[in-house]
Coordinates of C-alpha atoms and ligand atoms in Angstrom, one line a residue:
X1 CA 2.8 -10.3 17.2
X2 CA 1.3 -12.8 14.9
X3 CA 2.3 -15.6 13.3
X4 CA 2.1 -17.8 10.1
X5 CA 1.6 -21.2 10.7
X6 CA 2.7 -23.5 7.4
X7 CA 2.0 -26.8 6.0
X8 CA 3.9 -27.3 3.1
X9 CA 3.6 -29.4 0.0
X10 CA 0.0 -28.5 -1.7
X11 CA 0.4 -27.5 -4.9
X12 CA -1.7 -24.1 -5.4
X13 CA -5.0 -24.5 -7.8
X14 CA -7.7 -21.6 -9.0
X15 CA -7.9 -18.1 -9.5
X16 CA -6.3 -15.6 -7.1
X17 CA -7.5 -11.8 -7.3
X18 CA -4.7 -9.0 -7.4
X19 CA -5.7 -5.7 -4.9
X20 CA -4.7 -2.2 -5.9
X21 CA -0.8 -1.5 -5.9
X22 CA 0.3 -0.4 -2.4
X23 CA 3.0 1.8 -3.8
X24 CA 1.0 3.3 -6.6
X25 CA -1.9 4.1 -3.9
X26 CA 1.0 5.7 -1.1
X27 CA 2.1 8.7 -3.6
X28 CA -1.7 8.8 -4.7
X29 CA -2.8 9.8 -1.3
X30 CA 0.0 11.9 -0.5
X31 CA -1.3 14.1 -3.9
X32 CA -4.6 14.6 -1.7
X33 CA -2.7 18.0 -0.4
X34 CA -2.2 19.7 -3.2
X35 CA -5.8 20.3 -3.9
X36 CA -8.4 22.2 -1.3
X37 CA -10.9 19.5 -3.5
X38 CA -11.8 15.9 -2.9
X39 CA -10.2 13.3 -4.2
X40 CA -11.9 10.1 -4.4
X41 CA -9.4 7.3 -4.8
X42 CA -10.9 3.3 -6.0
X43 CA -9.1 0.1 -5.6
X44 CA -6.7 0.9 -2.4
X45 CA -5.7 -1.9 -0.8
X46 CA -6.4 -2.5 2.9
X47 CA -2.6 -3.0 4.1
X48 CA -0.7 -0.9 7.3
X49 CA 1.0 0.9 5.0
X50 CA -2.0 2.5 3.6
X51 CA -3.5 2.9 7.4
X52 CA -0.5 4.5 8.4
X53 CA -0.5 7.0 5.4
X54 CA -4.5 7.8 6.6
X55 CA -3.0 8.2 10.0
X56 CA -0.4 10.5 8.7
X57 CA -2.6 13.1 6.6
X58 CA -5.7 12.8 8.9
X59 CA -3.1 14.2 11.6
X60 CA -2.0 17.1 9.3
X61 CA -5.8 18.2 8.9
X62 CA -7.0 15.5 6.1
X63 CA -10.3 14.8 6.4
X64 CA -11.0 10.9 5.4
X65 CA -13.8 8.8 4.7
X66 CA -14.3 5.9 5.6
X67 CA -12.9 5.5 8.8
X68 CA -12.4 1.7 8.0
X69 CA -11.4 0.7 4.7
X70 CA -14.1 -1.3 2.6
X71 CA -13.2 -4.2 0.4
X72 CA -14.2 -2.3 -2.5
X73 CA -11.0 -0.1 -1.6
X74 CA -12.8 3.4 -2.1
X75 CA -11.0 6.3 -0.1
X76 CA -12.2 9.5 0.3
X77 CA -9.5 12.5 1.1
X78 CA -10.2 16.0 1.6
X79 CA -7.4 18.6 2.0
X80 CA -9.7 21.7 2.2
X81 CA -7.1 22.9 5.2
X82 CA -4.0 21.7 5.9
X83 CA -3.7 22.4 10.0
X84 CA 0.0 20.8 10.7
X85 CA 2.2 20.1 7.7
X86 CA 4.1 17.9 9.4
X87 CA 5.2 14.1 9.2
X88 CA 6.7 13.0 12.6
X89 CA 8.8 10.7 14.1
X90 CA 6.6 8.1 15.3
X91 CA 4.9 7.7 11.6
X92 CA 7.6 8.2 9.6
X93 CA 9.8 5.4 11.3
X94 CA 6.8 3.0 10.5
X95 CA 6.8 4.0 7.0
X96 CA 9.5 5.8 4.9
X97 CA 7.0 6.8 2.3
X98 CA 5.4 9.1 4.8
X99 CA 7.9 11.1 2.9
X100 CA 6.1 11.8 -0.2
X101 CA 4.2 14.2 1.9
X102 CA 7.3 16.8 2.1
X103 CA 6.6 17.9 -1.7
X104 CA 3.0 18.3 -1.9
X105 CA 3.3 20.0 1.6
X106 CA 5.7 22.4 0.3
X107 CA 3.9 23.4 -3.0
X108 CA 0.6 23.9 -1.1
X109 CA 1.7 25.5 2.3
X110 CA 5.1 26.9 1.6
X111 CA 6.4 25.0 4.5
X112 CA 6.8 21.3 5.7
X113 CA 8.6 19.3 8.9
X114 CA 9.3 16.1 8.1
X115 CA 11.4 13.5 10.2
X116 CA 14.2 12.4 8.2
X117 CA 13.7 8.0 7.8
X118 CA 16.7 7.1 8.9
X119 CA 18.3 3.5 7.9
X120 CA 15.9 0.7 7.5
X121 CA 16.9 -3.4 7.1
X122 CA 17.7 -3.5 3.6
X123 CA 19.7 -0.6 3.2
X124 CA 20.4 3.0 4.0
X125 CA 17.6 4.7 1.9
X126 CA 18.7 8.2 2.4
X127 CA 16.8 11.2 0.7
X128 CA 19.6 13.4 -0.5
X129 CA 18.1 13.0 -3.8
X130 CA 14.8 14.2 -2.6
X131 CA 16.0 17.2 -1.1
X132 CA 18.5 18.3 -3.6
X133 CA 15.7 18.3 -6.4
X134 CA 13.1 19.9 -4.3
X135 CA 15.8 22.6 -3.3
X136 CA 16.4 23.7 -6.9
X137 CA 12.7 24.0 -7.1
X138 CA 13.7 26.9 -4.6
X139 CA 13.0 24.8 -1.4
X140 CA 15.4 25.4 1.9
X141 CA 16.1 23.1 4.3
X142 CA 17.5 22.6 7.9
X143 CA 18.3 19.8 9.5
X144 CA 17.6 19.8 13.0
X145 CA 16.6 17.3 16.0
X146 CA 16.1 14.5 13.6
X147 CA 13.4 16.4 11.2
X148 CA 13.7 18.0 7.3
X149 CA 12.7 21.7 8.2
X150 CA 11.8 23.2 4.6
X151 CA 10.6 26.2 3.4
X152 CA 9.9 28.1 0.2
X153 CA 9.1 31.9 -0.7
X154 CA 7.4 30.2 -3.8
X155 CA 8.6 27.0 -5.9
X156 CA 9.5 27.8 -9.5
X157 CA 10.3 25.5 -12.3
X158 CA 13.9 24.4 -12.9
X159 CA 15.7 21.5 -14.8
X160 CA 16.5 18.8 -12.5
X161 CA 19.0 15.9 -13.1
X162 CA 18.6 12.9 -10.9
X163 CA 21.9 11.7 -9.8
X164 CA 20.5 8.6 -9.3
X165 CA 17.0 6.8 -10.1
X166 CA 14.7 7.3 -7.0
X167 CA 11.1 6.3 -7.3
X168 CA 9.6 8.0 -4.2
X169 CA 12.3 10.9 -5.4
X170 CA 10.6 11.5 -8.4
X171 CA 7.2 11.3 -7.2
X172 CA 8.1 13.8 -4.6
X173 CA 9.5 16.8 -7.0
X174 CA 7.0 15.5 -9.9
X175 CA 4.1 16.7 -7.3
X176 CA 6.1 19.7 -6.0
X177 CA 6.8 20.6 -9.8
X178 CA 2.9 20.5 -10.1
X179 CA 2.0 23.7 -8.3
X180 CA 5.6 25.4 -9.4
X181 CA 5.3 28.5 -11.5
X182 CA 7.0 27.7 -14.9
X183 CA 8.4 24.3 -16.2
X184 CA 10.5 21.6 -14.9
X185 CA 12.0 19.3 -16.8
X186 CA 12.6 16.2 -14.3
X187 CA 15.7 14.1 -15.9
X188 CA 16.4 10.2 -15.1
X189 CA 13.3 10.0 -13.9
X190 CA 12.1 6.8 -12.7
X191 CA 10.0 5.3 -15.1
X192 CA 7.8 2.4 -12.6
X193 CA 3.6 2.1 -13.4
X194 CA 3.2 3.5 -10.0
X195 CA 4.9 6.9 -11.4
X196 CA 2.8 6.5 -14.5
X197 CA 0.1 6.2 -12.7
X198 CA 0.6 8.7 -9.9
X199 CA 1.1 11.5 -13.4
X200 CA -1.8 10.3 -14.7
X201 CA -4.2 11.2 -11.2
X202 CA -2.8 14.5 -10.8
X203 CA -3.1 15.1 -15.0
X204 CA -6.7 14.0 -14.1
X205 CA -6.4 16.7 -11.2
X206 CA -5.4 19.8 -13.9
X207 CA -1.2 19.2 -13.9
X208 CA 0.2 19.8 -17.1
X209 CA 2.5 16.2 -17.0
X210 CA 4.5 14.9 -20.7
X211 CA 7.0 12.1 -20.9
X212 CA 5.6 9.8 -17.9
X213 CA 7.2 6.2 -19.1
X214 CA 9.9 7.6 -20.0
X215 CA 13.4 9.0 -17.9
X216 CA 12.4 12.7 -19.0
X217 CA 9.3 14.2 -17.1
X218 CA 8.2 17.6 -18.6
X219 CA 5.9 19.7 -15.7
X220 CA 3.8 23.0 -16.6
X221 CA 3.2 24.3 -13.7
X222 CA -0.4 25.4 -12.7
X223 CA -1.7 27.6 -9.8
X224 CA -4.1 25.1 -8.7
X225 CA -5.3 21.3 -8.8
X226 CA -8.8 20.7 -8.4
X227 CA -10.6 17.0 -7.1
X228 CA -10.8 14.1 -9.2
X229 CA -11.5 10.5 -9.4
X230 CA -9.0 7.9 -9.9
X231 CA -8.7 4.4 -9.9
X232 CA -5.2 2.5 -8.3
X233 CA -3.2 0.6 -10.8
X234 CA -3.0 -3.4 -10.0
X235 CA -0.3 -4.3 -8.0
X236 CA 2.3 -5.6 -10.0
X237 CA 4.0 -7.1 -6.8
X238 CA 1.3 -8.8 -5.4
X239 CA 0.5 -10.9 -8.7
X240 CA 4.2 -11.6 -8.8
X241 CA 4.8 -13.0 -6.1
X242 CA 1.8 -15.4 -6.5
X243 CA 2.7 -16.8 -10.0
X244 CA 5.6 -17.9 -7.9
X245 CA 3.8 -19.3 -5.1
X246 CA 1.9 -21.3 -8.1
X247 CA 5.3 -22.0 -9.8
X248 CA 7.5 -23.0 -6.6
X249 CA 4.3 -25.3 -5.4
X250 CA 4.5 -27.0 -9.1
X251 CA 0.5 -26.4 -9.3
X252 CA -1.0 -24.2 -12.2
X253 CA -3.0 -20.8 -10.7
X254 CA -4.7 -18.2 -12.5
X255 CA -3.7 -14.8 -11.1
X256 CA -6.4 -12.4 -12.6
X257 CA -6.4 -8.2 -12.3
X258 CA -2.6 -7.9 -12.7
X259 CA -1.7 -5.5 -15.9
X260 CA 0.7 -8.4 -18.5
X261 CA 2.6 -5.5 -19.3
X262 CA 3.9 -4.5 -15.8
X263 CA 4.7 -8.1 -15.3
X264 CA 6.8 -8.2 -18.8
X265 CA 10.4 -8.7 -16.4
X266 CA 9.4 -11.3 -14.5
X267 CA 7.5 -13.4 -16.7
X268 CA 10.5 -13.0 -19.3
X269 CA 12.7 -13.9 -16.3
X270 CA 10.5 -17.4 -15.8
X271 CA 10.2 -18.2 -19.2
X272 CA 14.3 -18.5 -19.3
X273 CA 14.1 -20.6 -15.9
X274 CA 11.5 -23.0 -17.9
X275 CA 7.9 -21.9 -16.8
X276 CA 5.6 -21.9 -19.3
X277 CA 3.4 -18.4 -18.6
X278 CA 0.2 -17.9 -21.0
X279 CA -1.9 -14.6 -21.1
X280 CA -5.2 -16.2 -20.8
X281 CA -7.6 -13.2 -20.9
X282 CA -7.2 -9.3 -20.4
X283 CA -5.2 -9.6 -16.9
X284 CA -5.0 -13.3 -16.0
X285 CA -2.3 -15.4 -16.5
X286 CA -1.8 -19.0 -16.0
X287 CA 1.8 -20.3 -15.1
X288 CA 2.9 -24.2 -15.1
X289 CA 5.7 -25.3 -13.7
X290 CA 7.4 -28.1 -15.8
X291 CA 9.1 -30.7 -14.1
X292 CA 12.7 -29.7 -13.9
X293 CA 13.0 -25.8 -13.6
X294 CA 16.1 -24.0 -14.8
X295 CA 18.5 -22.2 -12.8
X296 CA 18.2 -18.6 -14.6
X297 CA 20.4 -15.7 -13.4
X298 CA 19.0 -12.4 -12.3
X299 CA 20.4 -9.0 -12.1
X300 CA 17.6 -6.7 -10.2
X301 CA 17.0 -3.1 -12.2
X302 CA 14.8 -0.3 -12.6
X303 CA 11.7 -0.5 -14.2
X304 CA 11.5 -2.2 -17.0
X305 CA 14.3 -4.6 -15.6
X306 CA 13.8 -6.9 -13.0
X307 CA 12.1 -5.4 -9.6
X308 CA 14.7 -5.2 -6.6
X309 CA 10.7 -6.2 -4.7
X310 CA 10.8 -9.1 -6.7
X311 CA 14.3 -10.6 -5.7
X312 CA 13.5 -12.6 -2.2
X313 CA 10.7 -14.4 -3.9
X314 CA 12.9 -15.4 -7.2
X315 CA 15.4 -17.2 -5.2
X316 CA 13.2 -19.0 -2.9
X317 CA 12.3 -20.6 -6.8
X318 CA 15.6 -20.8 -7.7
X319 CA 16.4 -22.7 -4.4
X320 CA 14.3 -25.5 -6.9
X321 CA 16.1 -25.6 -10.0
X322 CA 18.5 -28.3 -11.3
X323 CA 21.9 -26.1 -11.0
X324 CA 23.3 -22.9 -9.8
X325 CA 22.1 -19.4 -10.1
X326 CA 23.7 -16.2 -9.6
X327 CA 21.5 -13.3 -8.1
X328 CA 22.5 -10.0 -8.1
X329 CA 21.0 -7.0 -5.9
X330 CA 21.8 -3.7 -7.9
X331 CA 19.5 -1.2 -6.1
X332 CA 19.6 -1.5 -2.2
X333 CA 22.8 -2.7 -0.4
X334 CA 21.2 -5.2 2.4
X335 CA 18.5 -7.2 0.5
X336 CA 19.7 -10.4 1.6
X337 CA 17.9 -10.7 5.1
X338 CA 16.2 -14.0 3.7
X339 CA 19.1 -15.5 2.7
X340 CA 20.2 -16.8 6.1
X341 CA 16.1 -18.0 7.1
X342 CA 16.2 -19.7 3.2
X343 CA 19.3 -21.8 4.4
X344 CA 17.8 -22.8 8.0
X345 CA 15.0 -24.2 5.5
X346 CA 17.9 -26.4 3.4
X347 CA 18.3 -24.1 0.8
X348 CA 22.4 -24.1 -0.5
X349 CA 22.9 -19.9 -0.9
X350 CA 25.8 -18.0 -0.3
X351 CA 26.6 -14.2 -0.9
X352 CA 29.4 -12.0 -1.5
X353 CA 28.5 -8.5 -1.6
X354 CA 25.9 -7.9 -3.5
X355 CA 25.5 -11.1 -5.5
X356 CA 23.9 -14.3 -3.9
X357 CA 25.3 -17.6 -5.4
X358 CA 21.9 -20.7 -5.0
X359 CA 23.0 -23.7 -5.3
X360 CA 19.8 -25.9 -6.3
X361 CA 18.1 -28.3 -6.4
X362 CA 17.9 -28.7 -2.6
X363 CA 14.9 -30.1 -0.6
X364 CA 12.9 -27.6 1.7
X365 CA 12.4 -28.7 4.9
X366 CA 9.6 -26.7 7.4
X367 CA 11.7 -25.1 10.2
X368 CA 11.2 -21.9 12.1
X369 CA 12.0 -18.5 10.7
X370 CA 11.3 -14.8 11.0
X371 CA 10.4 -12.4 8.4
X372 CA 12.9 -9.0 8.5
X373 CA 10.8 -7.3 6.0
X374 CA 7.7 -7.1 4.0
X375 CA 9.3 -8.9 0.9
X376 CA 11.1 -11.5 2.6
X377 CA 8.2 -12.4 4.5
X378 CA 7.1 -13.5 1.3
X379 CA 10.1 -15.7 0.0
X380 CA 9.5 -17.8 3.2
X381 CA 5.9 -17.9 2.7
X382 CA 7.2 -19.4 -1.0
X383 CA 9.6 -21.4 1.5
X384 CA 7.3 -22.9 3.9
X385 CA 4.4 -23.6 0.5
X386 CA 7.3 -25.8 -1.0
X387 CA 8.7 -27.6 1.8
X388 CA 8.2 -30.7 3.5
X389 CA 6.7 -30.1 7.2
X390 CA 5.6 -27.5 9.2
X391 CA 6.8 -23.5 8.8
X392 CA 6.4 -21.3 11.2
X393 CA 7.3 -17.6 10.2
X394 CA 7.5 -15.1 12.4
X395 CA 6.9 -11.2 12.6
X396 CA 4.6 -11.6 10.0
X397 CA 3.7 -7.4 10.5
X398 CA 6.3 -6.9 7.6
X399 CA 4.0 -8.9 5.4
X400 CA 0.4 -6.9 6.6
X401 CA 2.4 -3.7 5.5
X402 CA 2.0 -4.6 2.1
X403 CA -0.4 -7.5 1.1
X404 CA -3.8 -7.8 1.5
X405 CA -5.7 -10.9 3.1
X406 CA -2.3 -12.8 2.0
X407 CA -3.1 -16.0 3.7
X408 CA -6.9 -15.9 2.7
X409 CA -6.5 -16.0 -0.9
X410 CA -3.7 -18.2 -0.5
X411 CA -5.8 -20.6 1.3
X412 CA -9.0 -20.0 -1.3
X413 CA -5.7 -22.1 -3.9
X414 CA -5.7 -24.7 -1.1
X415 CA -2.6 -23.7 0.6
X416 CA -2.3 -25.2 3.8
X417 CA -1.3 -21.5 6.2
X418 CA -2.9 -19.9 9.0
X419 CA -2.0 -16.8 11.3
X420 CA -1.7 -17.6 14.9
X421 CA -1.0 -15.5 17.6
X422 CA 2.8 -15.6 18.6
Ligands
EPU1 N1 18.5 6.6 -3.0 C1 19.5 7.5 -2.6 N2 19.1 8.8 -2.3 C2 17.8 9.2 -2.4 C3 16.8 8.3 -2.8 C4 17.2 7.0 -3.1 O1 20.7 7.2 -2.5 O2 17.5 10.4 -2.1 C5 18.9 5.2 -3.3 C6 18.3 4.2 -2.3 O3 19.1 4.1 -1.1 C7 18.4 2.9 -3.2 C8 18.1 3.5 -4.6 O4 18.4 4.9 -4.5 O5 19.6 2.3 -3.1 C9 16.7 3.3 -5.1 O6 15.8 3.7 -4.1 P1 14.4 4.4 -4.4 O7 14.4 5.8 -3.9 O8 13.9 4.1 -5.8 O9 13.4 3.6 -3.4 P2 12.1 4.2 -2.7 O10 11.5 5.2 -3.6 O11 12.5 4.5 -1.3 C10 10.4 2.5 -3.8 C11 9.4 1.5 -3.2 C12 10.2 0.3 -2.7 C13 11.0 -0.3 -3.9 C14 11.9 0.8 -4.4 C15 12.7 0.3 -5.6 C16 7.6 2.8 -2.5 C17 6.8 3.4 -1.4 N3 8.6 2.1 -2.2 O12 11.2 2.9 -2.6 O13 9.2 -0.7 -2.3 O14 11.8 -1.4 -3.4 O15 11.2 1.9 -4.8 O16 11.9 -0.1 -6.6 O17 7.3 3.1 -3.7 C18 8.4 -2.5 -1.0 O18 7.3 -2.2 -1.5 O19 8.7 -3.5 -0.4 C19 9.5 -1.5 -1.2 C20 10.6 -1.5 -0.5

């Protein structure tokens, strides 16, 4: 198990280059089987999470090319047969999105066994919501040993009210509602890029999709998708989290390849703690840290509020400004793994339920901590950039689930961080 190895205090200088959006690229590949065609994806970023999804639809009969991923990020899928629709244990447990294959298994094959996820660190995650819309679509299930049994004489179209807004829940009956005969109207939909970009592959594919961007998805059903071409959205994440790194470090970075507009929450949110953040050509912005930053309360939400991904890294920042700030976690239940690694590092945090109270401005000091998942791995990167001394962060496999070459590009800015074997 590897490890990161930090020497804090550098403040981070030049242009860092955004990869393609993990999240947007997971539902992406999973719309592979619901065409017999190619699909020839661009800009997918060369994270486990991506390798695991390969895994997962090379074992159900997809054929992909390459075998390694190239920087360039082209992926090749073929789902010209689809030999076992089924997601097991061993690859679902790895990654819960292995279950945006149960839709697109179900619309293509009539049939799908999926493991259920089960609980993961930062909350329950259960996929009630999943099932229940994917059942009016005239999908049955049975629950048995651990797996999602579900079958279908034939999905038709049906109005579907979310009870709650899921992102991989929407993706999942969006592509099932693809190949259903007649229309579904999808209500509180989630309305994240990565959903606006996942309707506009499979519109690209032949789906009859309205209303993407908004909480009302409107489906035509169509008997058959054919192969397309698609390029993955920028991921809105990954460019996040290193305008902070600039920000926390108190150094001035270009990030460049991010979309402004998916960035409009948290750039809004810096502004109010004091960052000055200036578009300085199409996709690149420039963020300076002035020298007292403001504490600047946060309430996570769905797209277009704050994102629940973005929360770890915000209060490592926070953990620098002159005063207290209140964070609160509205979407999962246990997002406050980093809290107790923040306050081995000095930071002054305490949290009832689901709001975390940061009491700043308090010195960082390098210490050893462990990373309990994949974003907050990346406050304590933040951490271990800011403080005084050496970091070492452990279990950094959360953070290669979803960044790309992380401590490459954050070394190319002249951070001080290397991976060492634990
Ligand atoms: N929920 C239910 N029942 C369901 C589905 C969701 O109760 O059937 C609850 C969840 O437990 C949670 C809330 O609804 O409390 C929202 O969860 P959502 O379903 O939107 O999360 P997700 O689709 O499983 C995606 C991202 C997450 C991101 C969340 C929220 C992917 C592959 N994953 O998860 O990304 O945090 O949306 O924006 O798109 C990450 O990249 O680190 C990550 C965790």
């Amino acid at each position: 198990m590897d490890r990161f190895v930090i020497e804090g205090g550098v403040p981070l200088r030049g242009r860092i280059t955004v990869s393609g959006a993990k999240n947007a690229a997971l539902p992406a590949m999973a719309a592979a089987l619901l065409s017999s065609e190619p699909l020839h994806l661009t800009n997918v970023p060369r994270v486990r999470d991506i390798f695991t999804m390969k895994d997962l639809l090379q074992h159900m009969g997809v054929a992909a090319e390459p075998a390694d991923l190239q920087p360039d990020g082209e992926l090749k899928l073929c789902a010209e047969r689809i030999v076992r629709p089924e997601a097991p244990y061993r690859m679902v447990r790895t990654m819960r999105a292995s279950v945006l294959t149960l839709g697109p298994l179900l619309a293509r094959t009539g049939e799908a066994r999926v493991s259920l996820p089960g609980g993961c660190a930062i909350g329950a995650r259960p996929i009630d919501i999943h099932l229940k819309g994917l059942e009016k679509l005239g999908a049955q299930f049975t629950v048995e040993h651990g797996y999602v049994n579900a079958q279908t004489k034939g999905l038709r179209g049906a109005r579907i009210r979310l009870d709650k807004i899921t992102v991989t829940g929407t993706e999942n009956i969006l592509m099932a509602a693809c190949l259903a005969e007649g229309e579904t109207l999808l209500e509180n939909a989630a309305r994240e890029p990565e959903v606006t970009d996942l309707a506009r592959l499979l519109r690209s594919m032949g789906a009859q999709i309205e209303g993407d961007g908004t909480s009302t998805l409107r489906v035509r059903g169509v008997t058959k998708l054919h192969g397309t071409t698609h390029r993955i959205i920028p991921d809105r994440i990954e460019a996040a989290t290193f305008i902070l790194a600039g920000a926390i470090t108190g150094g001035e970075l270009e990030v460049s390849n991010c979309d402004c507009e998916h960035l409009h929450a948290v750039l809004r949110q810096l502004e109010a703690a004091g960052l000055t953040v200036t578009k300085k050509e199409r996709g690149c912005v420039v963020v300076a840290r002035p020298e007292r930053l403001r504490p600047a309360d946060l309430t996570t939400k769905e797209y277009p509020g704050f994102p629940t991904d973005m929360q770890a890294q915000y209060m490592a920042l926070m953990t620098q400004a002159e005063g207290t700030t209140r964070i609160t976690e509205s979407i999962f239940e246990n997002r406050f793994l980093h809290v107790p690694e923040l306050v081995r590092m000095g930071a002054a945090i305490t949290v009832e339920g689901r709001q975390a109270v940061v009491r700043g401005r308090t010195p960082l000091s390098g210490a050893g901590v462990i990373a309990s998942d994949l974003r907050a791995s990346a406050s304590l990167v933040l951490a271990g950039l800011a403080a005084e001394g050496e970091t070492t962060i452990d279990r950094v496999y959360h953070l290669d689930r979803g960044y790309e070459g992380f401590e490459g590009k954050l070394r190319a800015v002249g951070a001080r961080i290397r991976r060492a074997a634990a």
